[in-house]
Short mmCIF file of C-alpha atoms and ligand atoms in Angstrom, two decimals:
data_model
loop_
_atom_site.label_atom_id
_atom_site.label_comp_id
_atom_site.label_asym_id
_atom_site.label_seq_id
_atom_site.Cartn_x
_atom_site.Cartn_y
_atom_site.Cartn_z
CA MET V 1 -26.02 -64.30 -27.39
CA ASP V 2 -23.41 -66.75 -26.02
CA PHE V 3 -23.04 -64.95 -22.50
CA ILE V 4 -20.76 -68.03 -21.34
CA LYS V 5 -18.58 -67.33 -24.38
CA GLN V 6 -18.61 -63.71 -23.75
CA ARG V 7 -17.47 -63.94 -20.00
CA ARG V 8 -14.63 -66.06 -21.02
CA LEU V 9 -13.39 -63.57 -23.58
CA MET V 10 -14.02 -60.57 -20.91
CA VAL V 11 -11.45 -62.62 -18.74
CA ASP V 12 -8.90 -63.50 -21.16
CA LEU V 13 -9.23 -60.21 -23.30
CA GLN V 14 -9.64 -57.67 -20.38
CA LEU V 15 -8.60 -59.02 -17.07
CA ARG V 16 -5.87 -61.44 -17.57
CA PRO V 17 -3.55 -59.08 -19.92
CA ARG V 18 -4.09 -56.17 -17.62
CA GLY V 19 -2.56 -58.09 -14.77
CA ILE V 20 -5.44 -59.67 -12.71
CA LYS V 21 -3.87 -62.53 -11.37
CA ASP V 22 -5.96 -63.92 -8.42
CA GLU V 23 -7.56 -67.06 -9.95
CA GLY V 24 -10.66 -66.88 -7.43
CA VAL V 25 -11.40 -63.37 -9.01
CA LEU V 26 -10.98 -64.83 -12.40
CA HIS V 27 -13.28 -67.63 -11.72
CA ALA V 28 -15.86 -65.10 -10.00
CA MET V 29 -15.66 -62.85 -13.09
CA ALA V 30 -16.14 -65.85 -15.42
CA THR V 31 -19.14 -67.00 -13.61
CA VAL V 32 -21.38 -64.02 -12.39
CA GLU V 33 -24.29 -63.31 -14.83
CA ARG V 34 -23.16 -59.68 -15.55
CA HIS V 35 -25.85 -59.46 -18.25
CA LEU V 36 -28.64 -60.09 -15.61
CA PHE V 37 -27.47 -56.99 -13.66
CA VAL V 38 -28.27 -54.53 -16.49
CA SER V 39 -31.54 -53.63 -18.16
CA GLU V 40 -32.36 -55.86 -21.08
CA ASP V 41 -31.79 -53.54 -23.75
CA LEU V 42 -28.33 -53.26 -22.48
CA GLN V 43 -27.46 -57.08 -21.93
CA GLU V 44 -25.66 -57.34 -25.41
CA SER V 45 -23.23 -54.74 -24.05
CA ALA V 46 -23.21 -56.39 -20.55
CA TYR V 47 -19.45 -57.97 -21.26
CA ASP V 48 -17.91 -54.79 -23.02
CA ASP V 49 -14.80 -53.07 -21.40
CA CYS V 50 -17.04 -50.25 -19.93
CA ALA V 51 -19.14 -48.95 -17.33
CA LEU V 52 -22.93 -48.98 -18.04
CA PRO V 53 -26.05 -46.83 -16.68
CA ILE V 54 -28.31 -48.69 -14.37
CA GLY V 55 -30.69 -46.14 -13.63
CA CYS V 56 -30.99 -42.99 -11.21
CA GLY V 57 -27.64 -41.47 -12.70
CA GLN V 58 -25.67 -44.28 -11.62
CA THR V 59 -23.48 -47.13 -13.40
CA ILE V 60 -22.42 -50.67 -12.88
CA SER V 61 -18.71 -50.55 -13.10
CA GLN V 62 -16.20 -51.35 -15.83
CA PRO V 63 -15.60 -55.43 -15.38
CA TYR V 64 -11.68 -54.45 -15.05
CA MET V 65 -12.36 -52.05 -12.22
CA VAL V 66 -14.55 -54.65 -10.34
CA ALA V 67 -11.89 -57.37 -10.90
CA LEU V 68 -9.43 -55.05 -9.78
CA MET V 69 -10.77 -53.82 -6.81
CA THR V 70 -11.86 -57.09 -5.57
CA GLU V 71 -8.21 -58.57 -6.02
CA LEU V 72 -6.81 -55.56 -3.81
CA LEU V 73 -8.92 -56.65 -0.88
CA HIS V 74 -6.87 -60.22 -0.92
CA LEU V 75 -10.12 -62.46 0.10
CA GLU V 76 -9.24 -65.76 0.91
CA GLY V 77 -13.19 -66.95 1.81
CA HIS V 78 -13.57 -66.48 5.63
CA GLU V 79 -13.85 -62.61 5.55
CA ARG V 80 -16.71 -60.41 6.89
CA VAL V 81 -16.71 -57.84 3.88
CA LEU V 82 -18.46 -54.48 3.60
CA GLU V 83 -19.36 -52.98 0.19
CA ILE V 84 -20.53 -48.98 -0.07
CA GLY V 85 -22.62 -48.58 -3.31
CA THR V 86 -24.78 -51.86 -3.92
CA GLY V 87 -25.93 -50.31 -7.29
CA SER V 88 -26.90 -53.01 -9.47
CA GLY V 89 -25.52 -55.66 -6.84
CA TYR V 90 -23.02 -56.94 -9.65
CA GLN V 91 -20.19 -56.15 -7.30
CA THR V 92 -21.89 -57.64 -4.38
CA ALA V 93 -22.25 -61.03 -6.50
CA VAL V 94 -18.56 -61.18 -7.11
CA LEU V 95 -17.61 -60.36 -3.44
CA SER V 96 -20.43 -63.02 -2.33
CA MET V 97 -18.24 -65.77 -4.21
CA LEU V 98 -15.30 -64.75 -2.62
CA ALA V 99 -16.18 -64.25 1.16
CA SER V 100 -17.93 -65.62 4.09
CA GLU V 101 -20.30 -62.39 4.79
CA VAL V 102 -21.14 -59.47 2.54
CA TYR V 103 -22.71 -56.25 3.99
CA THR V 104 -23.77 -53.61 1.00
CA VAL V 105 -25.03 -50.52 1.55
CA GLU V 106 -26.79 -48.37 -1.06
CA ARG V 107 -28.41 -44.75 -0.20
CA ILE V 108 -31.11 -44.89 -3.21
CA PRO V 109 -33.77 -47.05 -1.94
CA SER V 110 -35.09 -48.33 -5.43
CA LEU V 111 -31.50 -49.53 -6.44
CA ALA V 112 -31.24 -51.18 -3.06
CA GLU V 113 -34.57 -53.22 -3.49
CA ARG V 114 -33.92 -54.04 -6.93
CA ALA V 115 -30.41 -55.52 -6.18
CA GLN V 116 -31.67 -57.39 -2.94
CA ALA V 117 -34.32 -59.18 -4.89
CA LEU V 118 -31.97 -59.99 -7.88
CA LEU V 119 -29.23 -61.44 -5.58
CA GLU V 120 -31.97 -63.53 -3.50
CA ARG V 121 -33.51 -64.93 -6.85
CA LEU V 122 -30.02 -65.54 -8.04
CA GLY V 123 -29.16 -67.58 -4.69
CA TYR V 124 -26.59 -65.26 -3.20
CA LYS V 125 -27.40 -66.38 0.12
CA ASN V 126 -24.59 -64.60 2.34
CA VAL V 127 -25.45 -61.07 1.37
CA GLN V 128 -27.36 -58.56 3.49
CA VAL V 129 -28.30 -55.40 1.65
CA ARG V 130 -29.06 -52.27 3.62
CA ILE V 131 -30.53 -48.70 2.80
CA SER V 132 -28.72 -45.82 4.58
CA ASP V 133 -25.87 -43.27 4.16
CA GLY V 134 -22.48 -45.48 3.75
CA THR V 135 -20.36 -42.64 4.15
CA ILE V 136 -20.38 -43.57 8.08
CA GLY V 137 -20.08 -47.31 7.26
CA LEU V 138 -22.08 -49.71 9.04
CA PRO V 139 -21.28 -49.45 12.68
CA SER V 140 -23.63 -52.20 13.67
CA GLN V 141 -22.03 -54.89 12.00
CA SER V 142 -18.22 -53.85 12.35
CA PRO V 143 -15.42 -54.67 12.58
CA PHE V 144 -14.89 -56.10 8.97
CA ASP V 145 -11.81 -57.91 7.47
CA ALA V 146 -12.18 -55.64 4.27
CA ILE V 147 -14.46 -52.51 3.08
CA LEU V 148 -15.14 -51.82 -0.73
CA VAL V 149 -16.36 -48.28 -1.82
CA THR V 150 -17.61 -48.16 -5.22
CA ALA V 151 -18.46 -44.56 -5.43
CA GLY V 152 -15.60 -41.49 -5.41
CA ALA V 153 -14.95 -39.84 -1.97
CA PRO V 154 -13.31 -36.25 -1.27
CA GLU V 155 -11.16 -38.13 1.17
CA ILE V 156 -11.02 -40.93 3.45
CA PRO V 157 -13.98 -41.28 5.92
CA GLU V 158 -12.20 -41.94 9.16
CA GLU V 159 -15.31 -44.32 10.05
CA TYR V 160 -14.21 -47.08 7.71
CA ILE V 161 -10.71 -47.13 9.53
CA GLY V 162 -12.45 -47.63 12.61
CA GLN V 163 -14.64 -50.32 11.40
CA LEU V 164 -11.69 -52.49 10.03
CA LYS V 165 -9.85 -55.27 11.83
CA VAL V 166 -6.26 -54.65 12.24
CA GLY V 167 -4.97 -56.19 9.15
CA GLY V 168 -8.03 -55.33 7.42
CA ARG V 169 -8.19 -53.66 3.77
CA LEU V 170 -9.87 -50.60 2.67
CA VAL V 171 -10.45 -49.85 -1.09
CA ILE V 172 -11.53 -46.69 -2.23
CA PRO V 173 -11.43 -44.28 -5.02
CA ILE V 174 -10.41 -40.79 -3.71
CA GLY V 175 -10.47 -37.56 -5.96
CA SER V 176 -12.61 -35.07 -7.07
CA ARG V 177 -16.28 -35.45 -7.89
CA TYR V 178 -15.10 -36.40 -11.69
CA SER V 179 -11.96 -38.27 -11.37
CA GLN V 180 -10.20 -40.40 -8.74
CA VAL V 181 -7.23 -42.45 -7.75
CA LEU V 182 -8.01 -45.81 -6.33
CA TYR V 183 -6.32 -46.65 -3.13
CA GLN V 184 -5.51 -49.62 -1.07
CA ILE V 185 -5.21 -48.96 2.91
CA ARG V 186 -4.28 -51.52 5.29
CA ARG V 187 -5.17 -50.78 8.97
CA THR V 188 -1.81 -51.68 11.40
CA GLU V 189 -1.58 -52.00 14.76
CA THR V 190 -0.19 -48.34 14.94
CA GLY V 191 -2.26 -46.63 11.95
CA ILE V 192 -2.82 -47.16 8.26
CA GLU V 193 -0.45 -48.06 5.18
CA LYS V 194 -1.66 -46.52 2.08
CA SER V 195 -0.75 -47.36 -1.29
CA ASP V 196 -2.22 -46.11 -4.71
CA SER V 197 -3.00 -48.26 -7.77
CA THR V 198 -4.41 -46.55 -10.73
CA GLY V 199 -6.73 -43.55 -11.97
CA CYS V 200 -10.52 -43.92 -12.25
CA VAL V 201 -13.91 -42.43 -12.59
CA PHE V 202 -16.52 -43.46 -10.39
CA VAL V 203 -19.71 -41.75 -9.36
CA PRO V 204 -19.91 -39.43 -6.54
CA LEU V 205 -20.01 -40.89 -2.66
CA ILE V 206 -22.88 -38.73 -1.30
CA GLY V 207 -23.73 -38.24 2.21
CA GLU V 208 -22.48 -36.72 5.55
CA LYS V 209 -18.92 -37.61 4.92
CA GLY V 210 -18.79 -37.62 1.51
CA TRP V 211 -19.91 -35.04 -1.37
CA LYS V 212 -22.96 -32.97 -1.12
CA GLU V 213 -26.12 -33.81 -3.18
CA GLU V 214 -26.04 -31.89 -6.29
CA GLY V 215 -29.23 -31.24 -8.22
CA LEU V 216 -31.71 -33.95 -9.26
CA TYR V 217 -30.68 -37.17 -11.46
N1 SAH U 1 -21.04 -51.56 -6.92
C1 SAH U 1 -22.02 -51.13 -7.98
C2 SAH U 1 -21.51 -49.85 -8.37
C3 SAH U 1 -22.46 -48.81 -8.29
S1 SAH U 1 -22.26 -47.28 -8.60
C4 SAH U 1 -22.48 -52.23 -9.13
O1 SAH U 1 -21.48 -53.17 -9.29
O2 SAH U 1 -23.36 -51.76 -9.83
C5 SAH U 1 -21.90 -46.80 -6.97
C6 SAH U 1 -23.21 -46.66 -6.22
O3 SAH U 1 -22.79 -45.97 -4.79
C7 SAH U 1 -24.30 -45.72 -6.52
O4 SAH U 1 -25.74 -47.08 -6.88
C8 SAH U 1 -24.90 -44.77 -5.50
O5 SAH U 1 -26.27 -44.30 -5.45
C9 SAH U 1 -24.03 -45.30 -4.43
N2 SAH U 1 -23.64 -44.14 -3.12
C10 SAH U 1 -23.45 -43.09 -3.23
N3 SAH U 1 -23.15 -42.60 -2.32
C11 SAH U 1 -23.59 -43.60 -1.42
C12 SAH U 1 -23.75 -43.64 0.26
N4 SAH U 1 -23.37 -42.37 0.84
N5 SAH U 1 -23.86 -44.58 0.61
C13 SAH U 1 -24.35 -45.69 0.01
N6 SAH U 1 -24.28 -45.64 -1.21
C14 SAH U 1 -23.92 -44.54 -2.11
#
């Protein structure tokens, strides 16, 4: 498997044609070794145009969705970023290349521990993984320049707005348990500006300010 070539094809066939323009984001997508964030039996599919299972009923997001969400954060390199939903750690690695500090919160300990070990092994040094309910953000480390939520929420938890700097961006899928719309929200001096981007399907954001847990995974 020529993974370098597969990444180049992913960028040229899946990302650029759909309008991803930020060269920093495209470079990060061409660099981060996505196949290392999935189980060995799925490595050959790692650069396909889809989400993939990562265990515990969770998924690594589709490459295009990772690129789009990252682009919507408008990162320049100096930011402190909060990610909710570490999952495999893949999106975290992409953020780590584009920001100064990345905090990432995961509610399922086994996923958080695996992601932390992998990110450490791969040398992503500006990342801190926390195990907690991310629906209340990460108050101890706020304020953030950008917050990215990689699970679908029923509505915008107020806490996220409160933990953004003025001018800070929040990207979050909002909708039902099974389908959402991706929103980009900017905190202003007086409130928020909100715009919607595209339809999407994420696993549910589960917790105090999100969905209730449903059965076992
Ligand atoms: N960014 C991840 C996508 C993971 S899917 C990646 O690149 O692989 C979304 C993740 O959000 C799942 O791992 C799920 O367990 C987690 N999640 C759901 N509700 C959460 C909550 N309240 N706090 C933290 N993580 C949560």
